[in-house]
Coordinates of C-alpha atoms in Angstrom, one line a residue:
X1 CA -3.4 75.9 -54.3
X2 CA -1.2 78.5 -52.8
X3 CA -3.8 81.4 -52.7
X4 CA -6.3 78.9 -51.2
X5 CA -3.4 77.8 -48.5
X6 CA -3.0 81.8 -47.8
X7 CA -6.9 82.5 -47.3
X8 CA -8.0 78.7 -45.3
X9 CA -4.5 77.6 -43.6
X10 CA -2.8 74.2 -44.3
X11 CA -4.7 72.3 -41.9
X12 CA -7.9 73.3 -43.3
X13 CA -6.7 72.9 -47.0
X14 CA -5.4 69.7 -46.1
X15 CA -8.9 68.5 -44.6
X16 CA -10.8 69.8 -47.6
X17 CA -8.3 67.5 -49.8
X18 CA -8.7 64.4 -47.6
X19 CA -12.9 64.9 -47.2
X20 CA -13.4 66.5 -51.0
X21 CA -15.9 64.9 -53.7
X22 CA -15.2 67.7 -55.6
X23 CA -14.1 66.0 -59.0
X24 CA -11.4 68.7 -60.0
X25 CA -9.9 68.5 -56.4
X26 CA -9.8 64.4 -56.6
X27 CA -8.1 65.5 -60.3
X28 CA -5.6 67.7 -58.5
X29 CA -5.2 64.8 -55.9
X30 CA -4.7 62.3 -59.1
X31 CA -2.4 64.7 -60.5
X32 CA 0.0 65.0 -57.2
X33 CA 0.2 61.6 -56.6
X34 CA 0.7 60.3 -60.2
X35 CA 3.4 62.8 -60.6
X36 CA 5.2 61.1 -57.4
X37 CA 4.8 57.8 -58.9
X38 CA 6.2 59.0 -62.2
X39 CA 9.5 60.3 -60.8
X40 CA 9.7 57.4 -58.5
X41 CA 9.5 55.0 -61.9
X42 CA 11.9 57.9 -63.5
X43 CA 14.5 57.2 -60.9
X44 CA 14.2 53.4 -61.1
X45 CA 14.7 53.5 -64.7
X46 CA 17.9 55.7 -64.4
X47 CA 19.5 52.9 -62.0
X48 CA 18.7 50.7 -65.1
X49 CA 20.1 52.7 -67.5
X50 CA 23.1 53.4 -65.1
X51 CA 23.9 49.6 -64.4
X52 CA 23.5 48.9 -68.2
X53 CA 25.9 51.7 -69.7
X54 CA 28.8 50.1 -69.2
X55 CA 29.5 45.9 -69.5
X56 CA 30.5 44.3 -66.3
X57 CA 29.2 46.9 -64.1
X58 CA 28.2 46.5 -60.6
X59 CA 26.6 49.7 -59.8
X60 CA 23.4 47.1 -58.5
X61 CA 23.4 43.4 -57.5
X62 CA 21.3 41.0 -59.4
X63 CA 19.0 40.4 -57.2
X64 CA 18.2 44.0 -56.5
X65 CA 18.4 45.0 -60.2
X66 CA 15.5 42.6 -61.0
X67 CA 13.9 44.4 -57.9
X68 CA 14.1 47.7 -59.6
X69 CA 13.2 46.2 -63.0
X70 CA 9.8 44.9 -61.8
X71 CA 9.3 47.7 -59.9
X72 CA 9.9 50.6 -62.5
X73 CA 7.4 48.5 -64.9
X74 CA 4.8 48.0 -62.2
X75 CA 5.0 51.4 -61.3
X76 CA 4.7 53.2 -64.5
X77 CA 2.0 51.1 -65.8
X78 CA 0.0 50.9 -62.6
X79 CA 0.6 54.0 -60.6
X80 CA 1.8 56.9 -62.9
X81 CA 0.3 56.7 -66.4
X82 CA -3.2 55.6 -65.4
X83 CA -3.5 57.7 -62.4
X84 CA -2.4 61.0 -64.2
X85 CA -4.7 59.9 -67.2
X86 CA -7.4 59.7 -64.5
X87 CA -6.8 63.2 -63.2
X88 CA -6.8 64.5 -67.1
X89 CA -10.7 62.2 -67.4
X90 CA -11.5 64.0 -64.0
X91 CA -10.5 67.5 -64.7
X92 CA -12.1 68.1 -68.0
X93 CA -14.8 65.3 -68.9
X94 CA -17.8 66.3 -66.6
X95 CA -17.0 69.8 -68.0
X96 CA -17.0 68.8 -71.4
X97 CA -20.3 67.0 -71.4
X98 CA -21.9 70.2 -69.2
X99 CA -22.0 68.1 -65.9
X100 CA -21.5 69.5 -62.6
X101 CA -19.7 66.3 -61.3
X102 CA -19.4 62.9 -61.9
X103 CA -22.3 60.9 -61.7
X104 CA -21.2 59.2 -58.2
X105 CA -18.9 62.0 -56.3
X106 CA -18.5 59.2 -53.0
X107 CA -17.4 56.5 -55.3
X108 CA -14.9 58.9 -57.2
X109 CA -13.1 59.9 -54.1
X110 CA -13.1 56.2 -52.8
X111 CA -11.5 54.9 -56.4
X112 CA -8.7 57.7 -55.8
X113 CA -8.1 56.8 -52.1
X114 CA -7.9 52.9 -52.8
X115 CA -5.3 53.8 -55.8
X116 CA -3.5 55.7 -53.5
X117 CA -3.0 53.2 -50.6
X118 CA -2.6 50.5 -52.8
X119 CA 0.0 52.2 -54.3
X120 CA 2.1 53.4 -51.0
X121 CA 1.5 49.5 -50.0
X122 CA 3.2 48.1 -53.0
X123 CA 6.2 51.1 -52.6
X124 CA 6.5 50.1 -48.4
X125 CA 7.9 46.8 -49.8
X126 CA 11.3 48.6 -50.5
X127 CA 11.4 48.8 -46.7
X128 CA 10.0 45.8 -45.5
X129 CA 12.4 43.3 -46.4
X130 CA 12.2 43.9 -50.5
X131 CA 10.6 44.7 -53.5
X132 CA 8.4 42.0 -55.8
X133 CA 11.7 40.7 -58.1
X134 CA 9.5 38.6 -60.6
X135 CA 9.0 41.1 -63.3
X136 CA 5.8 43.9 -64.0
X137 CA 4.3 40.9 -65.1
X138 CA 5.1 38.6 -62.4
X139 CA 4.5 35.5 -64.1
X140 CA 3.9 32.0 -61.9
X141 CA 6.3 30.0 -62.7
X142 CA 8.9 33.2 -61.0
X143 CA 6.6 34.7 -58.4
X144 CA 5.5 31.4 -56.8
X145 CA 9.0 30.1 -55.3
X146 CA 9.9 34.1 -54.9
X147 CA 11.2 34.2 -51.4
X148 CA 10.5 37.1 -49.0
X149 CA 7.2 38.8 -48.8
X150 CA 8.2 41.1 -52.2
X151 CA 5.4 39.6 -54.5
X152 CA 2.8 39.6 -52.1
X153 CA 3.0 43.3 -51.8
X154 CA 2.8 43.3 -55.5
X155 CA -0.6 41.2 -55.2
X156 CA -2.2 42.7 -52.5
X157 CA -1.2 46.2 -53.4
X158 CA -2.4 46.0 -56.6
X159 CA -5.8 44.2 -55.4
X160 CA -6.7 47.3 -53.6
X161 CA -5.2 49.8 -56.2
X162 CA -7.4 47.9 -59.1
X163 CA -10.4 47.8 -57.2
X164 CA -10.1 51.9 -57.2
X165 CA -9.2 51.7 -60.7
X166 CA -12.6 49.8 -61.5
X167 CA -14.6 52.1 -59.0
X168 CA -13.4 55.0 -61.6
X169 CA -14.0 53.3 -64.5
X170 CA -17.6 52.5 -63.9
X171 CA -18.2 56.2 -62.3
X172 CA -16.9 57.7 -65.5
X173 CA -19.3 55.0 -68.0
X174 CA -22.2 56.0 -65.9
X175 CA -21.5 59.6 -66.1
X176 CA -20.9 59.7 -69.8
X177 CA -24.3 57.7 -70.5
X178 CA -26.1 60.0 -67.9
X179 CA -25.2 63.1 -67.4
X180 CA -24.2 65.0 -70.7
X181 CA -26.2 68.3 -71.2
X182 CA -29.2 68.9 -73.1
X183 CA -28.5 68.4 -77.0
X184 CA -25.2 66.5 -76.3
X185 CA -25.7 63.2 -78.2
X186 CA -23.1 60.7 -78.8
X187 CA -22.0 62.3 -81.9
X188 CA -21.7 65.3 -80.3
X189 CA -19.5 64.4 -77.6
X190 CA -15.6 65.6 -77.7
X191 CA -13.3 62.9 -78.6
X192 CA -11.4 63.2 -75.1
X193 CA -14.6 62.2 -74.1
X194 CA -15.3 59.5 -76.2
X195 CA -12.3 57.8 -75.6
X196 CA -12.4 57.9 -71.9
X197 CA -16.1 56.4 -72.2
X198 CA -14.5 53.3 -74.2
X199 CA -11.4 53.1 -72.2
X200 CA -13.7 53.3 -69.0
X201 CA -15.5 50.0 -70.9
X202 CA -12.1 48.1 -71.2
X203 CA -11.4 48.8 -67.6
X204 CA -15.1 47.4 -66.8
X205 CA -13.9 44.1 -68.8
X206 CA -10.2 43.7 -68.4
X207 CA -9.6 44.1 -64.6
X208 CA -11.4 41.3 -63.3
X209 CA -9.6 38.9 -65.6
X210 CA -6.1 40.6 -63.3
X211 CA -8.3 40.3 -60.1
X212 CA -8.9 36.5 -60.6
X213 CA -5.3 36.0 -61.9
X214 CA -3.8 37.7 -58.9
X215 CA -6.3 36.1 -56.7
X216 CA -5.4 32.9 -58.0
X217 CA -1.7 33.2 -57.3
X218 CA -2.7 35.0 -53.7
X219 CA -3.9 31.6 -53.1
X220 CA -0.9 29.7 -54.4
X221 CA 1.7 31.5 -52.4
X222 CA -0.5 32.3 -48.9
X223 CA -2.6 29.3 -48.6
X224 CA -0.5 26.6 -50.4
X225 CA -3.1 25.7 -53.5
X226 CA -1.7 24.8 -56.7
X227 CA -4.0 26.5 -59.3
X228 CA -0.2 27.5 -61.0
X229 CA 2.0 24.6 -60.0
X230 CA 3.1 22.5 -62.5
X231 CA 4.1 19.7 -60.1
X232 CA 0.8 19.7 -58.2
X233 CA -1.2 19.5 -61.6
X234 CA -1.8 22.9 -61.8
X235 CA -0.8 25.3 -65.3
X236 CA 1.5 28.3 -65.5
X237 CA 0.5 29.5 -68.5
X238 CA -3.2 29.6 -67.4
X239 CA -1.7 32.6 -65.5
X240 CA -0.1 34.0 -68.6
X241 CA -3.8 34.2 -70.4
X242 CA -5.5 35.5 -67.4
X243 CA -2.7 38.5 -67.3
X244 CA -2.8 39.1 -71.0
X245 CA -6.1 39.3 -71.1
X246 CA -5.9 41.9 -69.1
X247 CA -2.7 43.3 -69.8
X248 CA -3.2 43.8 -73.8
X249 CA -6.8 45.8 -73.2
X250 CA -5.0 47.7 -70.6
X251 CA -2.3 49.3 -73.6
X252 CA -5.6 50.0 -74.9
X253 CA -7.0 52.1 -71.6
X254 CA -3.9 54.2 -71.5
X255 CA -3.2 54.9 -75.2
X256 CA -7.1 55.6 -76.3
X257 CA -7.1 58.6 -73.8
X258 CA -4.2 59.5 -75.1
X259 CA -5.7 59.5 -78.7
X260 CA -7.9 61.9 -77.3
X261 CA -6.1 64.2 -75.8
X262 CA -4.5 64.6 -79.2
X263 CA -7.6 64.8 -81.2
X264 CA -8.5 68.0 -78.8
X265 CA -5.6 70.1 -78.8
X266 CA -4.4 69.2 -82.6
X267 CA -8.0 70.9 -84.1
X268 CA -7.5 74.0 -81.3
X269 CA -4.0 75.0 -82.5
X270 CA -4.5 74.1 -86.2
X271 CA -8.0 76.4 -86.0
X272 CA -9.8 73.5 -87.8
X273 CA -12.4 71.4 -86.9
X274 CA -11.1 67.8 -86.4
X275 CA -10.9 66.0 -89.8
X276 CA -13.3 62.7 -90.1
X277 CA -15.1 62.9 -86.5
X278 CA -17.2 60.3 -87.1
X279 CA -14.2 57.8 -88.4
X280 CA -12.5 58.8 -85.1
X281 CA -15.1 57.7 -83.2
X282 CA -15.9 54.5 -85.2
X283 CA -11.7 53.6 -85.1
X284 CA -11.8 54.3 -81.1
X285 CA -14.6 51.6 -80.3
X286 CA -13.2 49.2 -83.0
X287 CA -10.0 49.2 -81.3
X288 CA -11.7 48.6 -77.8
X289 CA -13.1 46.1 -79.1
X290 CA -10.2 44.6 -81.2
X291 CA -7.9 45.2 -78.4
X292 CA -9.6 42.0 -76.6
X293 CA -8.7 39.5 -79.5
X294 CA -5.0 40.1 -79.3
X295 CA -3.8 38.8 -75.8
X296 CA -2.0 35.7 -76.7
X297 CA 0.0 37.7 -79.1
X298 CA 2.4 38.1 -76.1
X299 CA 2.5 34.2 -75.5
X300 CA 3.6 33.7 -79.3
X301 CA 6.6 31.1 -78.3
X302 CA 4.6 29.1 -75.3
X303 CA 3.8 26.6 -77.7
X304 CA 0.0 27.7 -78.5
X305 CA 0.3 26.1 -81.9
X306 CA 0.0 27.2 -85.7
X307 CA -3.6 27.8 -85.8
X308 CA -4.0 30.1 -81.9
X309 CA -0.4 31.8 -83.5
X310 CA -2.2 32.4 -86.9
X311 CA -5.7 33.6 -85.4
X312 CA -3.6 36.0 -82.9
X313 CA -1.7 37.4 -85.5
X314 CA -4.0 38.2 -87.8
X315 CA -5.9 40.0 -85.0
X316 CA -3.2 42.0 -84.2
X317 CA -2.4 43.2 -87.8
X318 CA -6.2 44.1 -87.7
X319 CA -6.0 46.3 -85.2
X320 CA -3.5 48.3 -87.3
X321 CA -6.0 49.9 -89.6
X322 CA -8.6 51.9 -87.3
X323 CA -5.3 53.0 -85.5
X324 CA -3.9 54.0 -89.0
X325 CA -7.3 55.7 -89.9
X326 CA -6.6 58.1 -86.5
X327 CA -3.0 58.6 -87.8
X328 CA -4.4 60.2 -90.9
X329 CA -7.1 62.2 -89.7
X330 CA -4.6 63.5 -87.6
X331 CA -3.0 64.7 -90.5
X332 CA -5.6 66.1 -92.2
X333 CA -6.4 68.0 -89.2
X334 CA -3.0 69.7 -89.7
X335 CA -3.2 69.8 -93.5
X336 CA -4.1 73.3 -94.3
X337 CA -4.6 74.7 -90.8
X338 CA -3.4 78.2 -89.5
X339 CA -0.8 76.4 -87.2
X340 CA 0.0 77.9 -83.8
X341 CA 3.3 75.7 -82.3
X342 CA 2.3 76.2 -78.6
X343 CA 4.0 73.5 -76.2
X344 CA 1.0 71.1 -75.9
X345 CA 0.9 71.4 -80.2
X346 CA 4.9 70.7 -80.0
X347 CA 3.8 67.2 -78.1
X348 CA 0.9 66.3 -80.4
X349 CA 2.9 66.6 -83.7
X350 CA 6.3 65.1 -81.9
X351 CA 3.8 62.2 -81.3
X352 CA 2.6 61.4 -84.9
X353 CA 5.8 60.0 -86.2
X354 CA 7.1 58.7 -82.3
X355 CA 4.0 56.6 -82.2
X356 CA 3.9 55.4 -86.0
X357 CA 7.2 54.0 -85.5
X358 CA 5.7 51.6 -82.3
X359 CA 3.2 50.8 -84.2
X360 CA 5.1 49.3 -87.2
X361 CA 7.5 47.6 -84.7
X362 CA 4.1 46.2 -83.4
X363 CA 3.4 44.9 -86.5
X364 CA 6.6 43.2 -87.2
X365 CA 6.1 41.6 -83.8
X366 CA 2.7 40.4 -84.8
X367 CA 4.3 38.3 -87.4
X368 CA 4.4 35.0 -85.0
X369 CA 7.6 33.0 -86.8
X370 CA 9.5 36.8 -86.7
X371 CA 8.5 36.9 -83.0
X372 CA 10.5 33.8 -82.6
X373 CA 13.4 35.9 -83.3
X374 CA 12.2 39.5 -81.4
X375 CA 10.8 37.6 -78.7
X376 CA 12.7 38.3 -75.3
X377 CA 15.3 40.9 -76.9
X378 CA 15.1 44.7 -76.5
X379 CA 13.5 45.3 -79.8
X380 CA 10.3 44.1 -77.9
X381 CA 11.5 46.9 -74.9
X382 CA 12.2 49.3 -77.7
X383 CA 8.4 48.4 -79.3
X384 CA 6.8 49.1 -75.7
X385 CA 8.4 52.4 -75.0
X386 CA 7.5 53.3 -78.2
X387 CA 4.2 53.0 -77.9
X388 CA 3.4 54.0 -74.2
X389 CA 6.3 56.9 -73.8
X390 CA 5.8 57.9 -78.0
X391 CA 2.3 57.9 -77.1
X392 CA 0.7 57.9 -73.7
X393 CA 3.7 60.2 -71.9
X394 CA 3.8 62.3 -74.5
X395 CA -0.2 62.6 -74.3
X396 CA 0.3 63.2 -70.4
X397 CA 2.5 66.3 -71.1
X398 CA 1.1 67.2 -73.6
X399 CA -2.7 67.3 -72.2
X400 CA -1.4 68.8 -68.8
X401 CA 0.0 71.7 -70.2
X402 CA -2.9 72.2 -72.3
X403 CA -5.4 72.0 -69.2
X404 CA -3.3 73.3 -66.5
X405 CA -4.5 76.8 -66.9
X406 CA -7.9 75.4 -66.6
X407 CA -7.4 73.4 -63.3
X408 CA -5.1 76.1 -61.5
X409 CA -6.1 79.3 -63.3
X410 CA -2.5 79.7 -64.0
X411 CA -0.7 79.5 -67.3
X412 CA 2.8 77.0 -67.3
X413 CA 5.9 78.8 -68.8
X414 CA 6.0 78.7 -72.2
X415 CA 9.8 78.6 -72.8
X416 CA 10.4 76.5 -69.8
X417 CA 7.7 74.1 -71.5
X418 CA 9.3 74.1 -74.8
X419 CA 12.5 73.4 -73.2
X420 CA 11.3 70.3 -71.5
X421 CA 9.7 69.5 -74.8
X422 CA 13.2 69.6 -76.9
X423 CA 14.9 67.8 -74.1
X424 CA 12.6 64.9 -73.6
X425 CA 12.0 64.0 -77.0
X426 CA 15.5 64.0 -77.8
X427 CA 16.3 62.1 -75.0
X428 CA 13.6 59.6 -75.9
X429 CA 14.6 58.6 -79.1
X430 CA 18.2 58.5 -77.9
X431 CA 17.1 55.9 -75.2
X432 CA 14.7 53.9 -77.1
X433 CA 15.5 53.9 -80.7
X434 CA 18.9 52.2 -80.6
X435 CA 17.5 49.4 -78.4
X436 CA 15.9 47.7 -81.9
X437 CA 19.2 47.4 -83.2
X438 CA 20.9 46.0 -80.1
X439 CA 17.8 43.4 -79.7
X440 CA 18.4 42.5 -83.1
X441 CA 22.1 42.1 -82.3
X442 CA 21.1 39.5 -79.7
X443 CA 20.9 41.3 -76.6
X444 CA 18.0 39.7 -74.2
X445 CA 15.6 41.5 -72.1
X446 CA 15.8 41.7 -68.3
X447 CA 19.6 41.2 -68.0
X448 CA 21.4 42.7 -65.3
X449 CA 24.6 43.0 -67.1
X450 CA 26.5 42.0 -70.8
X451 CA 30.0 41.1 -71.2
X452 CA 32.3 43.0 -73.1
X453 CA 32.8 42.8 -77.0
X454 CA 29.5 41.7 -77.9
X455 CA 28.8 44.5 -80.1
X456 CA 26.5 46.0 -77.1
X457 CA 28.8 48.6 -75.5
X458 CA 28.1 51.6 -77.4
X459 CA 24.6 51.3 -78.3
X460 CA 24.2 50.5 -74.2
X461 CA 26.0 53.9 -73.6
X462 CA 24.2 56.4 -75.9
X463 CA 20.5 54.4 -74.5
X464 CA 21.9 55.4 -70.8
X465 CA 22.8 58.9 -72.0
X466 CA 19.5 59.6 -73.1
X467 CA 17.6 58.9 -70.1
X468 CA 19.8 61.5 -68.1
X469 CA 18.2 63.7 -71.2
X470 CA 14.5 62.7 -70.2
X471 CA 15.6 63.4 -66.7
X472 CA 16.7 67.0 -66.9
X473 CA 13.7 67.8 -68.9
X474 CA 11.2 66.3 -65.8
X475 CA 13.3 68.8 -63.9
X476 CA 12.7 71.5 -65.6
X477 CA 9.1 70.5 -66.2
X478 CA 8.7 70.9 -62.0
X479 CA 11.0 74.2 -61.9
X480 CA 7.8 75.4 -64.4
X481 CA 5.3 74.0 -62.3
X482 CA 6.8 75.6 -59.0
X483 CA 7.7 79.0 -60.6
X484 CA 4.2 79.4 -61.8
X485 CA 2.6 78.0 -58.8
X486 CA 4.3 80.8 -57.5
X487 CA 4.4 83.8 -59.9
X488 CA 1.8 82.7 -62.6
X489 CA -0.5 85.8 -63.8
X490 CA -4.2 84.9 -63.4
X491 CA -6.3 83.6 -66.8
X492 CA -9.6 83.9 -68.3
X493 CA -11.8 81.3 -69.5
X494 CA -10.3 80.3 -72.8
X495 CA -6.5 81.2 -72.1
X496 CA -5.4 79.8 -75.7
X497 CA -7.5 82.0 -77.3
X498 CA -9.7 79.4 -79.8
X499 CA -11.2 76.7 -77.4
X500 CA -13.7 74.8 -79.2
X501 CA -15.5 72.3 -76.2
X502 CA -17.4 73.7 -73.5
X503 CA -14.8 73.3 -70.4
X504 CA -13.2 76.9 -71.9
X505 CA -16.8 78.2 -71.3
X506 CA -16.5 79.1 -67.8
X507 CA -13.8 80.5 -65.2
X508 CA -10.2 79.0 -65.0
X509 CA -10.4 77.4 -62.5
X510 CA -13.6 76.3 -62.6
X511 CA -16.6 77.4 -59.9
X512 CA -17.6 74.0 -57.2
X513 CA -20.5 74.0 -59.2
X514 CA -19.0 74.0 -62.7
X515 CA -21.8 75.6 -64.7
X516 CA -24.3 78.1 -62.7
X517 CA -27.0 76.8 -65.8
X518 CA -26.8 73.9 -67.4
X519 CA -25.5 74.6 -71.1
X520 CA -27.8 73.7 -74.3
X521 CA -25.6 72.0 -77.0
X522 CA -26.1 73.1 -80.5
X523 CA -23.5 71.2 -82.2
X524 CA -19.9 69.6 -82.1
X525 CA -17.8 72.0 -80.6
X526 CA -20.1 74.0 -79.0
X527 CA -17.9 76.6 -77.5
X528 CA -17.0 77.1 -81.1
X529 CA -20.6 77.3 -82.4
X530 CA -21.6 79.6 -80.2
X531 CA -18.3 81.7 -81.2
X532 CA -19.1 81.5 -84.6
X533 CA -22.7 83.1 -83.8
X534 CA -21.3 86.0 -82.3
X535 CA -22.3 84.9 -78.8
X536 CA -20.1 85.9 -75.4
X537 CA -21.4 82.9 -73.4
X538 CA -23.3 79.2 -73.9
X539 CA -26.5 79.4 -74.4
X540 CA -28.0 78.1 -71.3
X541 CA -30.6 75.4 -71.4
X542 CA -32.2 76.0 -67.7
X543 CA -33.4 79.4 -65.9
X544 CA -30.8 80.2 -63.1
X545 CA -32.0 78.5 -59.8
X546 CA -30.7 76.7 -56.3
X547 CA -27.9 74.2 -57.4
X548 CA -27.7 71.1 -55.6
X549 CA -24.0 69.9 -54.4
X550 CA -22.7 66.3 -52.2
X551 CA -21.1 67.1 -48.7
X552 CA -17.7 66.2 -48.5
X553 CA -16.9 62.8 -46.5
X554 CA -13.6 61.5 -45.0
X555 CA -15.1 57.9 -45.1
X556 CA -13.4 56.9 -48.7
X557 CA -10.5 57.9 -46.9
X558 CA -11.0 55.7 -44.0
X559 CA -12.4 52.7 -46.1
X560 CA -9.3 53.1 -47.8
X561 CA -6.9 53.1 -44.8
X562 CA -9.0 49.9 -43.5
X563 CA -7.9 47.8 -46.5
X564 CA -4.3 49.2 -46.4
X565 CA -4.3 47.4 -42.7
X566 CA -6.0 44.7 -43.5
X567 CA -3.3 44.1 -46.0
X568 CA -0.5 44.4 -43.9
X569 CA -2.5 42.0 -41.3
X570 CA -3.0 39.0 -44.2
X571 CA 1.0 39.5 -45.0
X572 CA 2.1 39.2 -41.6
X573 CA -0.7 36.8 -40.0
X574 CA 1.2 33.6 -40.1
X575 CA 5.2 35.4 -39.3
X576 CA 3.9 37.1 -36.3
X577 CA 1.1 36.7 -33.7
X578 CA -0.6 40.0 -34.2
X579 CA -1.0 39.6 -38.1
X580 CA -4.6 38.1 -37.2
X581 CA -5.4 41.0 -34.9
X582 CA -4.3 43.6 -37.8
X583 CA -6.2 42.0 -40.5
X584 CA -9.4 42.1 -38.0
X585 CA -8.9 45.4 -37.5
X586 CA -8.2 46.8 -40.9
X587 CA -11.7 44.5 -41.8
X588 CA -13.6 46.3 -38.8
X589 CA -12.5 50.0 -40.1
X590 CA -13.6 49.4 -43.9
X591 CA -16.6 47.8 -43.1
X592 CA -17.4 50.1 -39.9
X593 CA -17.3 52.6 -42.2
X594 CA -19.2 51.3 -45.2
X595 CA -22.1 50.5 -42.3
X596 CA -21.8 54.3 -40.9
X597 CA -22.2 55.5 -44.6
X598 CA -25.2 53.6 -45.7
X599 CA -27.2 54.7 -42.4
X600 CA -25.6 58.4 -42.6
X601 CA -29.2 60.4 -43.7
X602 CA -26.7 62.5 -46.0
X603 CA -28.7 65.0 -48.2
X604 CA -25.8 67.8 -49.1
X605 CA -26.3 71.2 -49.5
X606 CA -27.8 74.0 -51.8
X607 CA -25.7 76.9 -53.3
X608 CA -28.6 79.6 -53.6
X609 CA -29.8 81.6 -56.7
X610 CA -28.9 85.1 -54.9
X611 CA -25.2 84.1 -54.1
X612 CA -25.0 82.8 -57.8
X613 CA -26.3 86.0 -58.7
X614 CA -24.0 88.0 -56.4
X615 CA -21.0 86.8 -56.9
X616 CA -19.2 85.8 -60.4
X617 CA -18.0 82.6 -58.9
X618 CA -20.4 81.3 -56.1
X619 CA -21.0 79.2 -53.6
X620 CA -18.7 77.9 -50.6
X621 CA -15.0 77.9 -52.2

C-alpha cells in the first residue's frame, strides 16, 4: 500500500478504497477495520484484568465495568473475529477456486461498509451517554430496564452490522457454488473454501434469528411493546432462545473457517497432503448441521425440564465426534511429515492441544447436572476463551501470517512473528488456564470485584499478568507490520516454497483480474499436481482473451452512510425535535442511492488481451 500511495497520492488511494469492488482490496479494508476493533477489544480486556488483579479494586466503577465487559465481548465477537476471518475469506477464496472475483462485487463492498458503519455506531455509545451494559448477549430481562441509550446503540449497531454479515455470507455461497474453475469439483475444493462455504450457510440461517430477537427487543424498548416483559404477559426466555439459536451457530461460523486455515497450513509445512480429506469435508458439514441442534445447552439452568436438557446434552456431546475426527486427521497429517516450523506452523501446532482443552471442558459443560455447578462461574469464561482464542484467534494470527505475502507481496519478519507467537501463547495459557480452577472454587462471572481471603487472589493476579503478555505480543505484531510495510522485500508467487493450492500460482499481490486465463483444475491440491507434472505454470482452461471487470462504485458507502444517519434519528426521535428529520434524511440517502443504482446502466470495462501480453500484471492498477 505504501508504494501505491507514492504512485497515486493519498487522496487517490483513499478514493480508490472508498469505491473499490475488488475482493482483494475489500479484504484489506476488513483486515484494517477488524484489526482496529481487535485492539479496542483487547484494551477493554486489559481494563477488565486490571480491575480484577487485586481484591476490592476501584480501578473502574461498577457501572463502567459492566459497560467494558459488554463491549469487550460484543466487539471481539462481532467486530473483530468475524471481519478478520472475512478478510482472509475475501483475500483467498476466489483465488482458491480460480475465480476472477466474488459473484456480486457491488454487494461485497456493501457488506463491508454496513459492517463498518454498524461497528462505528456501536462504539460511539462511549461518547454519547454510555455504552451498553447488559452483557454481550444483552438478555431482555436486563436490557429492557437498562437506563440511557446504551442498549439502543447495541440494537441498532448490530442490526446494521449484521445486515452486512448476512450479505457477505450469501455472496460467498453463490461464489463457491457458481464460480469454480473448470475441474474444481466440490471434492477438489481446498478445506478453507469448504469451511467458508459451510460457515456462509450457517450465516444464512443463523443471522435472521438474531435479527428477529434484536428487532423485538428494540420494539419493547423504543415502542413499548411487550414481547419480553413478563409483567405485561411477555416471556424473557424466548429472547434467550432466539439469541442462542443464532449464538451457538455463531461459534461454528467463527471456528469452521479457523479449522480451514489450519487445514491449509499443516499440509504445506509438513510437505504432505491433508490426511483424510473426504472425512474432513464430511466432519465440516456435520458440525454445521449439528451446530443448530445444541443452542439450549446455554440454558440448562433456566428450567426447561429434564427431557429438553437431556436432548440438548446428547446433541452437544455428539458434536464432539466430528471435531475429534478433525483433530486426529491434523495429527496424522503432521505424523511422518518433513516439518518446517515457520510461524504459521507454530500457531497451527499450538492450536491442537489448546483447542482440545476447550473442547474437553465443553463436553463437561454439556452434562446438564454438572452444568448447574459450572454455570455462571469463571469455568465457563475459561472454556469459552480456550475455544475462541485457542481456536479462532490462533487461526487469525496463523492465516494472516501465512497469506500476508500473497495479500501484500511482502513477507512478515519471521523472528518478530515467532516472538509474537511465544509471548501470546504463554500469555493465553497464563490468563485462562487458572480461570477453570477459580471458577470451580466458586468465583462467579461478571463480578466487578471480589473480597479478600476467598482463595481467589493469586489466581486472579496470575490471570491479569497473562493478559499483559498477550498485549505485548500484539504490540510486537504491530511493529512487525509497520516494519514490513516500510522495508519488506518483494516476494514471488509461492514465497513459502511448498504452496499446494491455486492462490500460490499467481503473482503476489495478485493482479486485479487474478488469473490471465481461467485455470484448469486437474486434481486435489491443483498447484501441487502441476508441480509434480513438472509444469512451471498452471494449465489454462481457455485461450488468452479480453477480461471483463466491474467498475468501482461509491454507492455502497453512501447506502451504508444513510443507514448510519437514520440510526441516530431512530435513537433520538423522542429526545430531540430534529430526531425525526435525521431519520427521514438517512432513509432518503439510502433509498436514493439504491434507486440510483437500479437505473444506472453500468457495464463495467474490459482489460484487453494486448495489455495482458504486454504487461506481466496488466490492466488498471
